[in-house]
Structures are given as structure tokens and as C-alpha cells.
Amino acid sequence: MKYKIHLAFALILFGINACVEPFDPKLNSDVRRLVIESQLTTKLDYQYVYLTYDAPYNSDASVFKDYVADAKVTLKDNLGNEYAFFDDPSQNNSVKLPRGYNYRSVDKIQLVVGRTYQLFVETFDKKKYESSPEKVTAVPKIEKVSIEFKEIIPPAYLKTERGEFRVSVNVKDTPGEKNYYKWDWYHVKKIDWCREYTVATAAGTTSYVQPCCQDCYEKVVCTNCLELENDRLIDGNSFNRSLIKVPYDNTNNYYLVINQYSINENAYKFWNTVKEQSKASGGLFDPTPKSIRGNFKNTNNAAEEVLGYFTVSDVHEEIVIIDRNLSSPKPFLYDDLYQPPWWIRLPPSQCFACNESFTRSKFPPKGWK
């Protein structure tokens, strides 16, 4: 009897597996698509546009993004003002990068609430692209930042943090209008080691770390971290939004910068779709992946699929200093994990300069302590 039950169960499993067929989205596998990414804000600063070509579907290439050099990038507003963006680092950027991808405004510019902006791109092969016109709407200020410490008691054998600081913001929504919000954040830390490298020899490899020659501050951006909200159910009311869990892996202050942006309904739908697809784990009941169309088009070929999104936003920036120097519990320190014992730590006489870049600076950020 047991043999029959086991056999029947095996046949059922075989039948289930036999019914699962690979999904073929039937995407064109030999066409590269232009990706245009830009979020311009009301903060007076250099503004950026990022241009790449994505890899074709089913590509076996080792590099999945190709830079787009020598493009003509122009921002126009409804008052007739024009702003040029260039990718030549020798003329435009103090931070040296390969040409392409990173297009920076010639001067620091600041978008204006109430104005409408449109982005135009002409690639080196004379193809012309334009975004839909986008209007800047106002964003309210962050009323309050709340920080709550949550202790974590891991098993004795598990080396992990013993707590986390949960950060949320309170916002008073503007009544009588549709409002859409987007948040992102980054933190800045002071680093001791400015260079890591490995030397290969016949006997194997040797790894070295070089100390910084001066104070050096590193900006750590959470590239896939964003939160969204709309006021459909909270119009005109105050609301609280949880954003980030800061690890308790050190007793040093944690320097956090939170950006709160206004976006429109279409941008909200775009980023919400991006966020939902990024959560997909490849499970049986995940939504079918699809290309997410943005707000760009080829002016001479409406059928061409252009990826990415052009967003204009009012922004409120909030600097938060989290005091992690608790008397109890004590944190689990990651220093030994980041600097393994087999690395050779070179003396200060062999230091490495803190070279200015998008992520490093010799100067402390505003409000550093």
C-alpha cells in the first residue's frame, strides 16, 4: 500500500514539473535601447543627465551598459531659457571620468517651482529624442525626523548587529491638491584607508591597504533605496513615513542626508512599477517582467523604445546626525570584516591621497560632527 502511495505522489510531482514551461517574452534580442535618466531639482547645484545603451535581451556580453559619448543634451524651460550639458571631463568636470554617461550642466542651475521643463538629447548618429514637458510642483518641508532604537538579540554563534536605528519622517500634506512624494538618502563616513590593491606573484597574491594622507570623507549612496507616497487617503493631514534602518555596527555618529522630492502622478507610477519589479524574486507567482516605458520618445520614430525617465522636482533636504554611542548594548563592529587580517596595512609614510570624486572629498560635509 505504501509503495502505491509513494508511486502516485511521484507521478503527481512529475506531472507538475512537466507542466512548467520556460517563459519566452519574445523580446527583440538584437536591438540596443537608449536609456536616459535624470532628476533635476530646485537645489542650486550642478545637475546631471545619464546616458547609456542597455544590453540586448539574452545578450552574453560581460558589460550590460554602454556609455553614450558626444551627445548633445539641452534643457529648456517654458520661458525660453536653455541650459547645456556636456560629458567632456577635461572641459566640464573637475572629477575625471570616462567620456559618456555623465553629462553635467555647464554651471550650477536651480529649477523653479511652477515652471515647465523639457529635456532634449541628440546622439552622435543624429537621432533626436525629447521628453514630455514636466512641471515643477512644490514639496512641503519635513516637519520632524524620528529615530527609534530597536535592540536585536542574535544567537551567540551569529556575528551580526545587536540593534538598528529606525528612521522615519513626519510630513504635513498640502490640502486640496494631488501630491506625490519620493524619498532617497545617503550617508557620509570618515575613512581611514584610501586605497586597496593586490599584487600577484608566483607564490600567490598579497593584498595591501594604504592609509589616507589627510582627512577623507566618503559618500555612500543606497542606489536601490527609494520610498514613495501619495495623498489619496491623507489629503491635508500629517503622516509618518518609515524610510531606513541604520545598522548599529559602530559607536560613531551616523551622518545621514534625507531628500524629499515632489513628483507628478506619471513619475509616481513609473517609480512604483520600478520598485515593484525590483522586489521580484523569480518565484512562480511573481508578476511577469516587462520593459517600463518612460517619458522619452524619438522625435522621428515613435516606434523606438526609449527607456528611463526625466523628473523635475522641488526638494527638501534634511541632515540627520544619529548618535550611536550607547552605553548598552555594545555594537558588533565590522572593522575586521572590512579589513581582513591577511591584508598588509602600510605605514603613514606610504599614504594615498584622498582624491576628489563624486563619492570622496577632503572636506567634511555641512554639519559634520
Coordinates of C-alpha atoms in Angstrom, one line a residue:
M1 CA 0.0 0.0 0.0
K2 CA 2.8 2.4 0.9
Y3 CA 4.5 1.6 -2.4
K4 CA 1.4 2.7 -4.3
I5 CA 1.1 5.9 -2.4
H6 CA 4.7 6.8 -3.0
L7 CA 4.4 6.0 -6.7
A8 CA 1.2 8.1 -7.0
F9 CA 2.9 11.0 -5.3
A10 CA 6.0 10.8 -7.6
L11 CA 3.7 10.7 -10.6
I12 CA 1.9 13.9 -9.4
L13 CA 5.2 15.7 -8.9
F14 CA 6.4 14.6 -12.4
G15 CA 3.1 15.9 -13.8
I16 CA 3.5 19.3 -12.1
N17 CA 7.1 19.7 -13.4
A18 CA 6.1 18.6 -16.9
C19 CA 3.5 21.4 -17.0
V20 CA 6.1 24.2 -16.3
E21 CA 7.5 25.6 -19.5
P22 CA 10.1 28.3 -19.8
F23 CA 8.6 31.7 -20.4
D24 CA 9.8 33.4 -23.5
P25 CA 8.9 37.2 -23.6
K26 CA 9.8 37.2 -27.3
L27 CA 11.8 40.4 -27.0
N28 CA 13.9 41.6 -29.8
S29 CA 17.3 40.2 -29.0
D30 CA 19.5 42.3 -31.3
V31 CA 18.4 45.9 -30.6
R32 CA 20.1 48.1 -28.0
R33 CA 17.9 50.7 -26.4
L34 CA 18.8 54.2 -25.3
V35 CA 18.4 54.8 -21.6
I36 CA 18.1 58.4 -20.4
E37 CA 18.0 59.1 -16.7
S38 CA 17.7 62.4 -15.0
Q39 CA 16.2 64.0 -11.9
L40 CA 16.7 67.8 -11.8
T41 CA 15.8 69.7 -8.7
T42 CA 15.3 73.2 -7.2
K43 CA 18.6 72.8 -5.3
L44 CA 21.2 75.2 -6.6
D45 CA 23.9 72.8 -7.8
Y46 CA 25.4 71.1 -10.9
Q47 CA 22.7 69.0 -12.4
Y48 CA 23.2 65.7 -14.2
V49 CA 21.8 63.6 -17.1
Y50 CA 22.9 60.0 -17.6
L51 CA 23.0 58.3 -21.0
T52 CA 23.6 54.6 -21.6
Y53 CA 22.7 51.9 -24.1
D54 CA 21.3 48.7 -22.4
A55 CA 22.4 45.3 -23.5
P56 CA 20.0 43.4 -25.8
Y57 CA 17.8 40.7 -24.3
N58 CA 19.6 37.4 -24.0
S59 CA 23.0 39.1 -24.6
D60 CA 26.0 37.3 -23.4
A61 CA 28.0 40.5 -23.1
S62 CA 30.1 41.0 -20.0
V63 CA 29.2 44.7 -19.9
F64 CA 25.5 45.5 -19.7
K65 CA 25.7 49.2 -20.1
D66 CA 27.5 51.1 -22.9
Y67 CA 28.3 54.8 -22.4
V68 CA 26.9 57.3 -24.9
A69 CA 29.6 59.8 -25.7
D70 CA 29.4 63.0 -27.8
A71 CA 25.7 63.6 -27.4
K72 CA 24.1 67.0 -27.4
V73 CA 22.0 67.5 -24.2
T74 CA 19.9 70.6 -23.7
L75 CA 17.3 71.6 -21.1
K76 CA 14.7 74.1 -22.0
D77 CA 12.0 75.8 -19.9
N78 CA 8.7 77.5 -20.8
L79 CA 10.3 80.9 -20.6
G80 CA 12.8 80.2 -23.3
N81 CA 15.8 79.6 -21.1
E82 CA 18.2 76.9 -22.3
Y83 CA 20.9 75.0 -20.4
A84 CA 23.6 72.9 -22.0
F85 CA 25.1 69.7 -20.6
F86 CA 28.4 68.2 -21.6
D87 CA 30.3 65.0 -21.0
D88 CA 33.9 66.1 -21.6
P89 CA 35.7 65.9 -18.3
S90 CA 38.6 68.0 -19.4
Q91 CA 36.3 71.0 -20.0
N92 CA 33.4 70.5 -17.7
N93 CA 34.2 68.3 -14.7
S94 CA 36.9 68.6 -12.1
V95 CA 36.2 64.9 -11.3
K96 CA 37.8 62.8 -14.1
L97 CA 35.6 60.2 -15.6
P98 CA 35.4 58.4 -18.9
R99 CA 33.5 60.3 -21.5
G100 CA 29.9 59.4 -21.9
Y101 CA 27.2 58.5 -19.3
N102 CA 27.8 61.5 -17.0
Y103 CA 26.5 64.8 -18.6
R104 CA 26.8 67.8 -16.3
S105 CA 25.4 71.2 -16.6
V106 CA 27.9 73.9 -17.5
D107 CA 27.0 76.0 -14.5
K108 CA 25.1 75.4 -11.3
I109 CA 21.4 75.7 -12.0
Q110 CA 18.3 75.7 -9.9
L111 CA 14.9 74.8 -11.2
V112 CA 11.9 77.0 -10.3
V113 CA 8.6 75.8 -8.8
G114 CA 5.8 76.5 -11.3
R115 CA 8.0 76.3 -14.4
T116 CA 7.8 73.6 -17.1
Y117 CA 11.0 71.9 -18.4
Q118 CA 11.8 69.6 -21.3
L119 CA 14.9 67.6 -22.0
F120 CA 16.3 67.2 -25.5
V121 CA 19.0 64.7 -26.5
E122 CA 20.7 64.3 -29.9
T123 CA 23.1 61.3 -30.1
F124 CA 26.2 61.2 -32.2
D125 CA 24.4 59.4 -35.0
K126 CA 21.9 62.3 -35.3
K127 CA 19.0 60.6 -33.7
K128 CA 16.9 63.1 -31.7
Y129 CA 14.9 62.4 -28.5
E130 CA 12.8 64.6 -26.3
S131 CA 11.0 64.2 -23.0
S132 CA 7.4 65.2 -22.3
P133 CA 7.2 68.6 -20.7
E134 CA 7.3 68.3 -16.9
K135 CA 6.2 71.0 -14.4
V136 CA 7.9 71.5 -11.0
T137 CA 5.4 71.4 -8.1
A138 CA 6.2 72.4 -4.5
V139 CA 7.0 69.9 -1.8
P140 CA 6.3 70.6 1.9
K141 CA 9.2 70.5 4.4
I142 CA 9.9 67.6 6.6
E143 CA 8.3 68.5 10.0
K144 CA 10.2 66.1 12.1
V145 CA 12.7 63.2 11.8
S146 CA 12.1 60.4 14.3
I147 CA 14.8 57.9 15.4
E148 CA 13.9 54.8 17.3
F149 CA 16.5 52.3 18.5
K150 CA 15.5 48.6 18.3
E151 CA 17.6 46.1 20.1
I152 CA 18.3 42.8 18.3
I153 CA 19.4 39.8 20.3
P154 CA 21.0 37.4 17.8
P155 CA 22.1 33.8 18.6
A156 CA 25.5 33.6 20.3
Y157 CA 27.1 32.0 17.2
L158 CA 25.8 34.6 14.8
K159 CA 28.0 37.6 14.2
T160 CA 25.7 40.4 13.3
E161 CA 24.4 43.8 14.6
R162 CA 22.9 44.0 18.0
G163 CA 20.4 46.6 17.1
E164 CA 19.2 49.2 14.5
F165 CA 18.1 52.7 14.4
R166 CA 14.7 53.1 12.6
V167 CA 14.4 56.4 10.9
S168 CA 11.0 57.9 9.8
V169 CA 9.8 61.4 8.8
N170 CA 6.7 63.4 9.6
V171 CA 5.2 65.5 6.8
K172 CA 2.2 67.8 6.7
D173 CA 0.5 67.3 3.3
T174 CA -0.8 70.3 1.3
P175 CA -4.6 70.1 1.2
G176 CA -6.8 70.4 -1.9
E177 CA -4.3 69.1 -4.4
K178 CA -2.9 65.8 -5.6
N179 CA 0.6 65.3 -4.1
Y180 CA 3.1 62.6 -4.8
Y181 CA 6.3 62.1 -2.8
K182 CA 9.6 60.4 -3.4
W183 CA 12.5 60.0 -0.9
D184 CA 16.1 58.8 -1.2
W185 CA 19.0 59.1 1.1
Y186 CA 22.8 58.7 1.6
H187 CA 25.3 58.8 4.4
V188 CA 28.8 60.1 4.8
K189 CA 31.6 58.5 6.8
K190 CA 35.2 59.3 7.6
I191 CA 37.5 56.7 6.2
D192 CA 41.0 55.6 7.3
W193 CA 42.0 53.7 4.2
C194 CA 42.1 55.3 0.8
R195 CA 43.4 52.5 -1.4
E196 CA 43.2 48.8 -1.6
Y197 CA 45.2 46.8 -4.1
T198 CA 46.6 43.3 -4.7
V199 CA 50.0 42.2 -6.1
A200 CA 50.2 38.8 -7.8
T201 CA 53.4 36.8 -7.5
A202 CA 54.5 33.3 -8.4
A203 CA 53.8 32.3 -4.8
G204 CA 50.3 33.8 -4.8
T205 CA 48.7 37.2 -4.1
T206 CA 49.4 39.8 -1.5
S207 CA 46.8 42.4 -0.5
Y208 CA 47.6 45.9 0.8
V209 CA 45.7 48.9 2.2
Q210 CA 47.1 52.4 2.2
P211 CA 46.1 55.0 4.8
C212 CA 44.7 58.3 3.7
C213 CA 47.2 61.2 3.6
Q214 CA 44.6 63.6 5.0
D215 CA 41.1 63.5 6.4
C216 CA 38.9 61.8 3.8
Y217 CA 35.1 61.6 3.7
E218 CA 33.2 59.1 1.7
K219 CA 29.6 59.4 0.4
V220 CA 27.7 56.1 0.5
V221 CA 24.7 56.1 -1.8
C222 CA 22.0 53.5 -1.5
T223 CA 21.3 53.1 -5.2
N224 CA 18.2 50.9 -5.0
C225 CA 16.7 52.7 -2.0
L226 CA 13.6 54.8 -2.5
E227 CA 10.3 55.3 -0.9
L228 CA 7.1 56.7 -2.4
E229 CA 3.8 58.0 -1.1
N230 CA 0.7 59.7 -2.4
D231 CA -2.0 61.7 -0.5
R232 CA -5.1 59.9 -1.9
L233 CA -6.1 58.9 1.6
I234 CA -4.4 61.5 3.7
D235 CA -5.1 64.8 1.8
G236 CA -4.2 67.7 4.0
N237 CA -3.2 65.6 7.0
S238 CA 0.1 64.9 8.7
F239 CA 1.6 61.5 8.1
N240 CA 4.6 59.4 9.1
R241 CA 6.7 57.5 6.6
S242 CA 9.3 54.9 7.6
L243 CA 12.4 55.2 5.5
I244 CA 15.6 53.5 6.6
K245 CA 17.1 51.2 9.2
V246 CA 20.6 52.3 10.2
P247 CA 22.8 49.4 11.4
Y248 CA 24.3 49.5 14.9
D249 CA 27.7 48.5 13.6
N250 CA 29.7 51.3 15.2
T251 CA 29.6 53.8 18.0
N252 CA 30.5 56.7 15.7
N253 CA 27.9 59.3 14.7
Y254 CA 26.0 58.3 11.6
Y255 CA 25.7 61.2 9.2
L256 CA 22.5 60.8 7.1
V257 CA 21.0 63.1 4.4
I258 CA 17.4 62.6 3.5
N259 CA 16.0 64.1 0.3
Q260 CA 12.2 64.6 0.0
Y261 CA 11.0 65.3 -3.6
S262 CA 7.8 66.3 -5.2
I263 CA 6.9 64.3 -8.3
N264 CA 3.9 64.1 -10.5
E265 CA 1.4 61.3 -11.0
N266 CA 3.2 59.7 -14.0
A267 CA 6.5 59.8 -12.3
Y268 CA 4.9 58.1 -9.3
K269 CA 3.5 55.3 -11.4
F270 CA 6.9 54.8 -13.2
W271 CA 8.9 54.6 -10.0
N272 CA 6.3 52.5 -8.2
T273 CA 6.5 50.0 -11.1
V274 CA 10.3 50.0 -10.9
K275 CA 10.1 49.4 -7.2
E276 CA 7.6 46.5 -7.5
Q277 CA 9.7 44.8 -10.2
S278 CA 12.8 45.1 -8.2
K279 CA 11.1 43.1 -5.4
A280 CA 10.5 40.1 -7.7
S281 CA 12.4 37.1 -6.5
G282 CA 11.8 34.8 -9.5
G283 CA 9.0 32.9 -7.8
L284 CA 6.1 31.2 -9.6
F285 CA 3.6 34.0 -8.6
D286 CA 5.8 37.0 -9.4
P287 CA 4.4 39.4 -12.0
T288 CA 5.7 38.9 -15.5
P289 CA 8.7 41.2 -16.0
K290 CA 8.3 43.9 -18.7
S291 CA 10.0 46.9 -20.1
I292 CA 9.0 50.1 -18.3
R293 CA 8.4 52.9 -20.8
G294 CA 9.4 56.3 -19.6
N295 CA 8.6 59.8 -20.8
F296 CA 11.0 60.0 -23.8
K297 CA 10.4 59.5 -27.5
N298 CA 12.4 59.5 -30.7
T299 CA 11.1 62.6 -32.5
N300 CA 11.4 60.9 -35.9
N301 CA 10.5 57.3 -34.9
A302 CA 7.7 56.9 -32.4
A303 CA 8.0 53.1 -32.5
E304 CA 11.5 53.2 -31.0
E305 CA 11.5 52.1 -27.4
V306 CA 13.4 54.6 -25.2
L307 CA 14.0 53.7 -21.5
G308 CA 14.5 55.9 -18.5
Y309 CA 12.6 58.9 -17.0
F310 CA 13.1 62.6 -16.8
T311 CA 11.9 64.0 -13.5
V312 CA 11.8 67.6 -12.2
S313 CA 11.3 68.1 -8.5
D314 CA 11.2 70.5 -5.7
V315 CA 13.4 69.1 -3.0
H316 CA 13.7 69.5 0.8
E317 CA 17.0 68.2 2.2
E318 CA 17.3 67.2 5.9
I319 CA 20.6 66.4 7.6
V320 CA 20.3 64.0 10.5
I321 CA 23.1 63.1 12.9
I322 CA 22.4 59.8 14.7
D323 CA 24.2 59.3 18.0
R324 CA 25.1 55.7 18.2
N325 CA 27.3 55.9 21.3
L326 CA 25.0 53.8 23.5
S327 CA 26.1 52.6 26.9
S328 CA 24.3 49.3 26.3
P329 CA 24.2 47.1 24.3
K330 CA 27.5 47.3 22.7
P331 CA 27.6 47.1 18.8
F332 CA 29.1 44.4 16.8
L333 CA 32.0 46.0 14.9
Y334 CA 32.7 45.2 11.3
D335 CA 36.2 46.7 11.1
D336 CA 37.8 43.3 11.0
L337 CA 35.5 42.1 8.2
Y338 CA 36.2 45.2 6.1
Q339 CA 40.0 44.9 6.7
P340 CA 40.8 41.2 6.8
P341 CA 43.9 40.2 8.8
W342 CA 45.7 38.9 5.7
W343 CA 45.8 42.5 4.3
I344 CA 49.1 44.3 4.9
R345 CA 48.4 47.7 6.3
L346 CA 51.0 50.1 5.0
P347 CA 52.5 52.8 7.3
P348 CA 51.5 56.5 7.1
S349 CA 54.7 57.2 5.1
Q350 CA 53.1 55.3 2.2
C351 CA 49.8 57.0 2.4
F352 CA 47.4 57.5 -0.6
A353 CA 45.8 60.9 -1.4
C354 CA 42.1 61.5 -0.9
N355 CA 41.3 62.2 -4.5
E356 CA 38.2 64.3 -5.1
S357 CA 35.4 62.4 -6.7
F358 CA 31.6 62.1 -6.7
T359 CA 31.9 59.9 -3.6
R360 CA 35.1 61.3 -1.8
S361 CA 36.2 64.6 -0.5
K362 CA 38.9 66.1 1.7
F363 CA 36.3 68.4 3.2
P364 CA 33.7 67.4 5.8
P365 CA 30.1 67.8 4.8
K366 CA 27.9 70.5 6.2
G367 CA 27.1 70.0 9.9
W368 CA 29.7 67.2 10.4
K369 CA 30.4 66.1 13.9

